[in-house]
C-alpha atoms as an extended CHARMM CRD file, in Angstrom:
* protein
*
       149  EXT
         1         1  MET       CA             90.3460000000      -91.6960000000       46.1790000000  PROA      1               0.0000000000
         2         2  SER       CA             92.0850000000      -88.7410000000       47.8180000000  PROA      2               0.0000000000
         3         3  GLU       CA             92.1040000000      -86.9370000000       44.4390000000  PROA      3               0.0000000000
         4         4  ASN       CA             88.2790000000      -87.1290000000       44.3050000000  PROA      4               0.0000000000
         5         5  THR       CA             88.0050000000      -85.6960000000       47.8080000000  PROA      5               0.0000000000
         6         6  THR       CA             90.3530000000      -82.8460000000       46.9040000000  PROA      6               0.0000000000
         7         7  GLU       CA             88.3760000000      -82.1050000000       43.7240000000  PROA      7               0.0000000000
         8         8  VAL       CA             85.0920000000      -82.0620000000       45.6530000000  PROA      8               0.0000000000
         9         9  ILE       CA             86.4980000000      -79.7130000000       48.2930000000  PROA      9               0.0000000000
        10        10  VAL       CA             87.9610000000      -77.3340000000       45.6900000000  PROA      10              0.0000000000
        11        11  GLY       CA             84.7320000000      -77.4550000000       43.6410000000  PROA      11              0.0000000000
        12        12  THR       CA             82.6530000000      -76.6840000000       46.7300000000  PROA      12              0.0000000000
        13        13  GLY       CA             84.9440000000      -73.7550000000       47.5630000000  PROA      13              0.0000000000
        14        14  VAL       CA             84.6630000000      -72.3430000000       44.0450000000  PROA      14              0.0000000000
        15        15  LEU       CA             80.8800000000      -72.7030000000       44.1420000000  PROA      15              0.0000000000
        16        16  ALA       CA             80.7130000000      -70.9820000000       47.5530000000  PROA      16              0.0000000000
        17        17  VAL       CA             82.8370000000      -68.0650000000       46.2640000000  PROA      17              0.0000000000
        18        18  ALA       CA             80.6000000000      -67.7540000000       43.1810000000  PROA      18              0.0000000000
        19        19  VAL       CA             77.4330000000      -67.6540000000       45.3150000000  PROA      19              0.0000000000
        20        20  GLY       CA             79.0480000000      -65.1040000000       47.6550000000  PROA      20              0.0000000000
        21        21  PHE       CA             80.0140000000      -62.9110000000       44.7020000000  PROA      21              0.0000000000
        22        22  LEU       CA             76.4630000000      -63.0970000000       43.3300000000  PROA      22              0.0000000000
        23        23  VAL       CA             74.9850000000      -62.0630000000       46.6890000000  PROA      23              0.0000000000
        24        24  PHE       CA             77.4920000000      -59.2060000000       46.9650000000  PROA      24              0.0000000000
        25        25  ALA       CA             76.7790000000      -58.0070000000       43.4160000000  PROA      25              0.0000000000
        26        26  MET       CA             73.0260000000      -58.0300000000       44.0110000000  PROA      26              0.0000000000
        27        27  GLY       CA             73.4540000000      -55.9950000000       47.1910000000  PROA      27              0.0000000000
        28        28  ALA       CA             75.9250000000      -53.5450000000       45.6390000000  PROA      28              0.0000000000
        29        29  THR       CA             73.6220000000      -52.7890000000       42.7220000000  PROA      29              0.0000000000
        30        30  SER       CA             70.5230000000      -52.5830000000       44.9340000000  PROA      30              0.0000000000
        31        31  PHE       CA             68.8810000000      -55.3500000000       42.9230000000  PROA      31              0.0000000000
        32        32  SER       CA             65.2700000000      -55.6900000000       43.9710000000  PROA      32              0.0000000000
        33        33  THR       CA             62.1210000000      -57.3520000000       42.7530000000  PROA      33              0.0000000000
        34        34  GLY       CA             60.1500000000      -54.0910000000       42.7590000000  PROA      34              0.0000000000
        35        35  GLY       CA             57.3780000000      -52.8730000000       45.0140000000  PROA      35              0.0000000000
        36        36  ASP       CA             59.7340000000      -50.8600000000       47.2160000000  PROA      36              0.0000000000
        37        37  SER       CA             60.0580000000      -47.8590000000       44.8840000000  PROA      37              0.0000000000
        38        38  TYR       CA             57.9400000000      -45.3960000000       42.9320000000  PROA      38              0.0000000000
        39        39  PRO       CA             58.5180000000      -43.6780000000       39.5590000000  PROA      39              0.0000000000
        40        40  LEU       CA             59.1590000000      -39.9760000000       38.9390000000  PROA      40              0.0000000000
        41        41  ALA       CA             60.0210000000      -38.0620000000       35.7640000000  PROA      41              0.0000000000
        42        42  ALA       CA             62.0970000000      -35.0660000000       34.6890000000  PROA      42              0.0000000000
        43        43  SER       CA             62.9290000000      -33.3770000000       31.3840000000  PROA      43              0.0000000000
        44        44  PHE       CA             66.4970000000      -32.1710000000       30.6960000000  PROA      44              0.0000000000
        45        45  ARG       CA             67.9100000000      -29.9580000000       27.9430000000  PROA      45              0.0000000000
        46        46  SER       CA             70.8960000000      -32.3180000000       27.8370000000  PROA      46              0.0000000000
        47        47  ALA       CA             71.2700000000      -35.6680000000       29.5720000000  PROA      47              0.0000000000
        48        48  GLU       CA             74.8570000000      -36.2200000000       28.4830000000  PROA      48              0.0000000000
        49        49  GLY       CA             76.5450000000      -38.8750000000       30.6180000000  PROA      49              0.0000000000
        50        50  VAL       CA             73.2900000000      -40.3300000000       31.9690000000  PROA      50              0.0000000000
        51        51  LYS       CA             72.0710000000      -43.7640000000       30.9570000000  PROA      51              0.0000000000
        52        52  ILE       CA             69.6700000000      -46.3930000000       32.2260000000  PROA      52              0.0000000000
        53        53  GLY       CA             71.0030000000      -47.6100000000       35.5620000000  PROA      53              0.0000000000
        54        54  THR       CA             72.6170000000      -44.2960000000       36.5470000000  PROA      54              0.0000000000
        55        55  ASP       CA             72.3610000000      -43.5610000000       40.2800000000  PROA      55              0.0000000000
        56        56  VAL       CA             69.9030000000      -41.0070000000       41.6330000000  PROA      56              0.0000000000
        57        57  ARG       CA             71.3610000000      -39.4770000000       44.8040000000  PROA      57              0.0000000000
        58        58  MET       CA             70.2840000000      -37.1230000000       47.5320000000  PROA      58              0.0000000000
        59        59  ALA       CA             72.9350000000      -35.6490000000       49.8410000000  PROA      59              0.0000000000
        60        60  GLY       CA             75.4050000000      -38.1350000000       48.3340000000  PROA      60              0.0000000000
        61        61  VAL       CA             73.2850000000      -41.1820000000       49.2140000000  PROA      61              0.0000000000
        62        62  LYS       CA             71.8100000000      -43.4010000000       46.5170000000  PROA      62              0.0000000000
        63        63  VAL       CA             68.0140000000      -43.1550000000       46.6810000000  PROA      63              0.0000000000
        64        64  GLY       CA             67.0310000000      -44.3660000000       43.2240000000  PROA      64              0.0000000000
        65        65  THR       CA             67.9630000000      -45.3650000000       39.6860000000  PROA      65              0.0000000000
        66        66  VAL       CA             67.3080000000      -44.0230000000       36.1880000000  PROA      66              0.0000000000
        67        67  THR       CA             64.9710000000      -46.5130000000       34.4890000000  PROA      67              0.0000000000
        68        68  ASP       CA             64.2370000000      -44.8580000000       31.1250000000  PROA      68              0.0000000000
        69        69  LEU       CA             65.7540000000      -42.1490000000       28.9560000000  PROA      69              0.0000000000
        70        70  SER       CA             64.2670000000      -40.9710000000       25.6690000000  PROA      70              0.0000000000
        71        71  LEU       CA             64.1040000000      -37.9600000000       23.3700000000  PROA      71              0.0000000000
        72        72  ASN       CA             60.7930000000      -36.0970000000       23.3590000000  PROA      72              0.0000000000
        73        73  PRO       CA             60.0520000000      -35.3670000000       19.6480000000  PROA      73              0.0000000000
        74        74  GLN       CA             57.8550000000      -32.3320000000       20.4760000000  PROA      74              0.0000000000
        75        75  THR       CA             60.2180000000      -30.4820000000       22.8430000000  PROA      75              0.0000000000
        76        76  PHE       CA             63.5470000000      -32.0270000000       21.7310000000  PROA      76              0.0000000000
        77        77  ARG       CA             64.4380000000      -32.5340000000       25.3830000000  PROA      77              0.0000000000
        78        78  ALA       CA             65.6590000000      -35.6860000000       27.1140000000  PROA      78              0.0000000000
        79        79  ASP       CA             62.8430000000      -37.2070000000       29.1690000000  PROA      79              0.0000000000
        80        80  ALA       CA             64.1260000000      -39.2770000000       32.0820000000  PROA      80              0.0000000000
        81        81  THR       CA             62.1460000000      -41.6370000000       34.2650000000  PROA      81              0.0000000000
        82        82  PHE       CA             63.6460000000      -42.8040000000       37.5320000000  PROA      82              0.0000000000
        83        83  THR       CA             62.6040000000      -44.7030000000       40.6200000000  PROA      83              0.0000000000
        84        84  MET       CA             62.8360000000      -43.4750000000       44.1890000000  PROA      84              0.0000000000
        85        85  LYS       CA             62.7790000000      -45.5690000000       47.3530000000  PROA      85              0.0000000000
        86        86  ASN       CA             59.3210000000      -45.6220000000       48.9500000000  PROA      86              0.0000000000
        87        87  ASP       CA             60.6160000000      -44.3110000000       52.2780000000  PROA      87              0.0000000000
        88        88  ILE       CA             62.0180000000      -41.1520000000       50.5920000000  PROA      88              0.0000000000
        89        89  GLU       CA             59.3310000000      -38.5200000000       49.9840000000  PROA      89              0.0000000000
        90        90  ILE       CA             60.3010000000      -35.6660000000       47.6640000000  PROA      90              0.0000000000
        91        91  PRO       CA             58.7310000000      -32.1890000000       48.1240000000  PROA      91              0.0000000000
        92        92  ASP       CA             56.9390000000      -31.0130000000       44.9740000000  PROA      92              0.0000000000
        93        93  ASP       CA             59.1840000000      -27.9410000000       44.6150000000  PROA      93              0.0000000000
        94        94  SER       CA             62.3970000000      -29.9930000000       44.5140000000  PROA      94              0.0000000000
        95        95  ALA       CA             65.0430000000      -29.5580000000       41.8390000000  PROA      95              0.0000000000
        96        96  ILE       CA             67.0450000000      -32.1770000000       39.9680000000  PROA      96              0.0000000000
        97        97  SER       CA             70.4070000000      -31.8480000000       38.2370000000  PROA      97              0.0000000000
        98        98  ILE       CA             72.9810000000      -33.9590000000       36.4760000000  PROA      98              0.0000000000
        99        99  SER       CA             76.2310000000      -33.8460000000       38.4250000000  PROA      99              0.0000000000
       100       100  SER       CA             79.7170000000      -35.2240000000       37.8740000000  PROA      100             0.0000000000
       101       101  GLU       CA             81.6580000000      -37.3510000000       40.3250000000  PROA      101             0.0000000000
       102       102  GLY       CA             84.8830000000      -35.6240000000       39.3030000000  PROA      102             0.0000000000
       103       103  LEU       CA             87.1890000000      -35.1010000000       36.3470000000  PROA      103             0.0000000000
       104       104  LEU       CA             87.4570000000      -38.8010000000       35.5380000000  PROA      104             0.0000000000
       105       105  GLY       CA             84.3020000000      -40.0300000000       37.2610000000  PROA      105             0.0000000000
       106       106  GLY       CA             80.9050000000      -40.6710000000       35.7800000000  PROA      106             0.0000000000
       107       107  ASN       CA             77.7090000000      -38.6740000000       36.1150000000  PROA      107             0.0000000000
       108       108  PHE       CA             74.8050000000      -39.1410000000       38.4920000000  PROA      108             0.0000000000
       109       109  VAL       CA             71.4150000000      -37.5110000000       38.9510000000  PROA      109             0.0000000000
       110       110  GLU       CA             71.1490000000      -35.3910000000       42.0920000000  PROA      110             0.0000000000
       111       111  VAL       CA             67.8480000000      -34.5090000000       43.7410000000  PROA      111             0.0000000000
       112       112  ILE       CA             67.8790000000      -31.2220000000       45.6510000000  PROA      112             0.0000000000
       113       113  PRO       CA             64.8840000000      -31.2590000000       48.0150000000  PROA      113             0.0000000000
       114       114  GLY       CA             62.6500000000      -28.2090000000       48.2500000000  PROA      114             0.0000000000
       115       115  GLY       CA             60.7680000000      -26.8570000000       51.2300000000  PROA      115             0.0000000000
       116       116  SER       CA             57.1630000000      -27.4690000000       50.2130000000  PROA      116             0.0000000000
       117       117  PRO       CA             54.9010000000      -29.3040000000       52.6740000000  PROA      117             0.0000000000
       118       118  PHE       CA             53.4140000000      -31.2120000000       49.7150000000  PROA      118             0.0000000000
       119       119  ASN       CA             55.1850000000      -34.2240000000       48.2310000000  PROA      119             0.0000000000
       120       120  LEU       CA             55.3350000000      -35.5310000000       44.6710000000  PROA      120             0.0000000000
       121       121  GLU       CA             53.0070000000      -38.4220000000       43.9520000000  PROA      121             0.0000000000
       122       122  ALA       CA             54.1210000000      -41.5680000000       42.1240000000  PROA      122             0.0000000000
       123       123  GLY       CA             54.4680000000      -40.7210000000       38.4360000000  PROA      123             0.0000000000
       124       124  GLY       CA             54.9200000000      -37.0020000000       39.1770000000  PROA      124             0.0000000000
       125       125  GLU       CA             57.4060000000      -34.7670000000       37.3850000000  PROA      125             0.0000000000
       126       126  ILE       CA             60.1590000000      -32.5950000000       38.8080000000  PROA      126             0.0000000000
       127       127  GLU       CA             59.9080000000      -29.3110000000       36.9000000000  PROA      127             0.0000000000
       128       128  ASP       CA             63.1240000000      -27.5530000000       38.0300000000  PROA      128             0.0000000000
       129       129  THR       CA             65.9520000000      -29.2840000000       36.1450000000  PROA      129             0.0000000000
       130       130  GLN       CA             69.5910000000      -28.5000000000       35.4290000000  PROA      130             0.0000000000
       131       131  SER       CA             71.2870000000      -30.2900000000       32.5460000000  PROA      131             0.0000000000
       132       132  SER       CA             74.7650000000      -31.7260000000       32.4710000000  PROA      132             0.0000000000
       133       133  VAL       CA             77.7160000000      -29.4350000000       31.8840000000  PROA      133             0.0000000000
       134       134  SER       CA             80.2070000000      -30.6340000000       29.2790000000  PROA      134             0.0000000000
       135       135  LEU       CA             83.7300000000      -30.5350000000       30.6800000000  PROA      135             0.0000000000
       136       136  ILE       CA             85.1680000000      -30.5100000000       27.1470000000  PROA      136             0.0000000000
       137       137  THR       CA             83.1160000000      -27.4090000000       26.2440000000  PROA      137             0.0000000000
       138       138  LEU       CA             84.2900000000      -25.6230000000       29.3920000000  PROA      138             0.0000000000
       139       139  LEU       CA             87.9290000000      -26.4980000000       28.6940000000  PROA      139             0.0000000000
       140       140  MET       CA             87.6350000000      -25.3330000000       25.0840000000  PROA      140             0.0000000000
       141       141  LYS       CA             86.1940000000      -21.9760000000       26.2340000000  PROA      141             0.0000000000
       142       142  PHE       CA             89.0550000000      -21.6000000000       28.7060000000  PROA      142             0.0000000000
       143       143  VAL       CA             91.7260000000      -22.4650000000       26.1360000000  PROA      143             0.0000000000
       144       144  ALA       CA             90.1690000000      -20.2620000000       23.4400000000  PROA      144             0.0000000000
       145       145  GLY       CA             89.9190000000      -17.3570000000       25.8890000000  PROA      145             0.0000000000
       146       146  ASP       CA             86.1590000000      -16.8970000000       25.4890000000  PROA      146             0.0000000000
       147       147  GLY       CA             84.9700000000      -14.8140000000       28.4040000000  PROA      147             0.0000000000
       148       148  ASP       CA             85.7190000000      -11.6210000000       30.2440000000  PROA      148             0.0000000000
       149       149  GLU       CA             89.2610000000      -10.2880000000       30.0720000000  PROA      149             0.0000000000
C-alpha cells in the first residue's frame, strides 16, 4: 500500500511541474487569446533572419510579434505584418528596422518612434524601413579588402 501512496505523490509532483512549466512557457512567449493588440505592416528590401514569431521591440522591450511574412510579387519586397500591444501607440512618422542581437544572436524587428502628434491606425503601414544587414556579406567585404584604402 505504501508503494501506491509513493506513486501517487510522485505522479502529482510531476503533474504539478508540468502545469507550472506550461504556465511559465505561456507567459514567456506572451501567449494571448487576442483582442489586446492591433496589426501594422511594413515592407523590407530584405527580411533575412526574420520569421513568424520574431519579436518586435521598442527601446529593447518586446511590444509585439511578427505574424506574417510574404514576398510581394509586384515590388519583390518582403511584406511583414506584425501586432503591437494596444497600449503602445506608434507615431505615423516612425521607422522600423531589422536588428541583430549580436554576433551569434538572432534578429528582431525594432520600432524607432517618430515625433509626429498623429498615430498609426490599426492596419497602417510604417513607410520608413531598414532591411537586415548580412554579417557574412560584411565580413567578406572586409576580408576581400573592398572599400577605401
